PDB file of C-alpha atoms in Angstrom:
ATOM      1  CA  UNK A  12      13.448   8.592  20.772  1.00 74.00           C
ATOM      2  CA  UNK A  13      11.626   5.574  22.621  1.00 83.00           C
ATOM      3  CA  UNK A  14      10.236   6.176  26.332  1.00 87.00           C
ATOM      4  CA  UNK A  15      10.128   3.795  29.150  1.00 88.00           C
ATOM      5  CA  UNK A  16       6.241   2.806  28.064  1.00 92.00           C
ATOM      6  CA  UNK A  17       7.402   1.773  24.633  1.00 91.00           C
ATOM      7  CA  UNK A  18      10.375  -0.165  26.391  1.00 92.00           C
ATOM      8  CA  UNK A  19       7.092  -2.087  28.244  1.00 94.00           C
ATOM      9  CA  UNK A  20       5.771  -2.238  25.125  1.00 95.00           C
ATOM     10  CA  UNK A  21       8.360  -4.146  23.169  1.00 94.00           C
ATOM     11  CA  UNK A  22       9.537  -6.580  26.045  1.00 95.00           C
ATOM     12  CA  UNK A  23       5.654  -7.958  25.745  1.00 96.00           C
ATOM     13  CA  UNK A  24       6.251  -7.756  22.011  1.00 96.00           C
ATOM     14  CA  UNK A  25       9.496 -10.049  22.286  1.00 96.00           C
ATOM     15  CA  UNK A  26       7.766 -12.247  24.401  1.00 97.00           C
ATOM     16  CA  UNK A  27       5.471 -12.652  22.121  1.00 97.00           C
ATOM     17  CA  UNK A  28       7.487 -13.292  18.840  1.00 96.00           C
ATOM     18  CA  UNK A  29       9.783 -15.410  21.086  1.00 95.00           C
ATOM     19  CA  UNK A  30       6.960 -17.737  21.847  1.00 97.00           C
ATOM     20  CA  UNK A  31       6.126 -17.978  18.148  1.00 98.00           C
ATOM     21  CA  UNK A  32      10.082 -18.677  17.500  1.00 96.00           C
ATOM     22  CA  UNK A  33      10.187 -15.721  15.449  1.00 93.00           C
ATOM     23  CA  UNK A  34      13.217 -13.558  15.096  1.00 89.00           C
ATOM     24  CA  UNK A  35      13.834  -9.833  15.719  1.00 92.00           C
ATOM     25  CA  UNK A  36      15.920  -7.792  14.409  1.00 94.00           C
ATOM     26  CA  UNK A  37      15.761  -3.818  14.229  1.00 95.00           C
ATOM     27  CA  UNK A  38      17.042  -1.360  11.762  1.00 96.00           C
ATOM     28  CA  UNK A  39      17.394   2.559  11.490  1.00 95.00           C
ATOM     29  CA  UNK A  40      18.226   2.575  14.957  1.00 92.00           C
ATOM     30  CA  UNK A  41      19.945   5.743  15.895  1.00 91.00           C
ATOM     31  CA  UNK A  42      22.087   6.486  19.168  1.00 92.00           C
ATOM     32  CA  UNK A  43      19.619   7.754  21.850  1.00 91.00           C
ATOM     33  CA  UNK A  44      17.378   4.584  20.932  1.00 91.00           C
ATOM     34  CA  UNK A  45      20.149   2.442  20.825  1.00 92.00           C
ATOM     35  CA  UNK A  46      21.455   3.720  24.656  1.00 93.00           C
ATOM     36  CA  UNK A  47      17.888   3.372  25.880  1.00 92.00           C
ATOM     37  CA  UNK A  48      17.947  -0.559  24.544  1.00 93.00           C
ATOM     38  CA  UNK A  49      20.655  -0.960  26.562  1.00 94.00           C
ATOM     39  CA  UNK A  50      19.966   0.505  29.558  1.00 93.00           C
ATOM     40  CA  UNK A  51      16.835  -1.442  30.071  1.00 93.00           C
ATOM     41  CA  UNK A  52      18.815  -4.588  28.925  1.00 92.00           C
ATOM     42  CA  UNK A  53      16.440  -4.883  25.886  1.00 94.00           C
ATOM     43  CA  UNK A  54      20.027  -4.356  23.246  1.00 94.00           C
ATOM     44  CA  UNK A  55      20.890  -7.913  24.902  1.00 95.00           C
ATOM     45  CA  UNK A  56      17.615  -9.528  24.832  1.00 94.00           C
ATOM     46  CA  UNK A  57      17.688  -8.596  21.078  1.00 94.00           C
ATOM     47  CA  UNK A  58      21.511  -8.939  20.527  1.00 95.00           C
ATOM     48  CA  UNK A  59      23.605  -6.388  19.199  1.00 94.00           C
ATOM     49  CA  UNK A  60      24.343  -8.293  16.075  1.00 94.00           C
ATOM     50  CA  UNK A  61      20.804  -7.753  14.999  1.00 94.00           C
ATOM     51  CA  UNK A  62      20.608  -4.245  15.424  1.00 94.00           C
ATOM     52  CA  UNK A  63      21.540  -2.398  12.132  1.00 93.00           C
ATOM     53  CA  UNK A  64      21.883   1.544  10.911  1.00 91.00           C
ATOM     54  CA  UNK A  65      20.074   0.780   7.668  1.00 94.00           C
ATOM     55  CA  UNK A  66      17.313  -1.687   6.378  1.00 95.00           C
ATOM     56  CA  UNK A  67      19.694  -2.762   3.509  1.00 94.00           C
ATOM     57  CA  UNK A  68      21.809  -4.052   6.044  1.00 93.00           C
ATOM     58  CA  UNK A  69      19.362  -5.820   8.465  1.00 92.00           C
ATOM     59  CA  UNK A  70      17.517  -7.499   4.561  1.00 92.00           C
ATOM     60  CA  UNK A  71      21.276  -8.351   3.287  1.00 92.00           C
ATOM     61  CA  UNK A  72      21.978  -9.617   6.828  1.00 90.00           C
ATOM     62  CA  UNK A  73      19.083 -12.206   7.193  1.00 86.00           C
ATOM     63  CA  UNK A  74      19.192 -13.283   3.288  1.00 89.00           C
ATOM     64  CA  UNK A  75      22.606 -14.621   4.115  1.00 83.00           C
ATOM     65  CA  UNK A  76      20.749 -16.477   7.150  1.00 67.00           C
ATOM     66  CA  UNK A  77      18.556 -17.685   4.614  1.00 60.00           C
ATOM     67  CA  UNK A  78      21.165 -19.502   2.427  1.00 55.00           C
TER      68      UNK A  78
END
């Protein structure tokens, strides 16, 4: 689960790593993590398409970024 001080937490985070033009993405992110992303708006901050169930997936994803 994530709480509303580790919501703070990562919005500094992202502002940070935006700043540096780095790109987020998360992965292993279950359903009660997920909802609480998007209630506080953070799941469109991030962007839904870089969100993934498995790490496979989020590596695979941003190796085809890469080519």
């Amino acid at each position: 689960d994530i709480d509303t001080t580790a919501i703070q937490q990562l919005e500094e985070l992202l502002d940070d790593l935006e700043a540096a033009d780095v790109t987020v993405s998360l992965a292993r992110v279950r359903r009660p993590v997920r909802d609480m992303l998007q209630r506080s708006a953070l799941l469109d901050r991030i962007g839904t398409d870089a969100v993934f169930l498995e790490v496979d997936d989020a590596v695979e994803h941003h190796r085809g970024d890469a080519t």
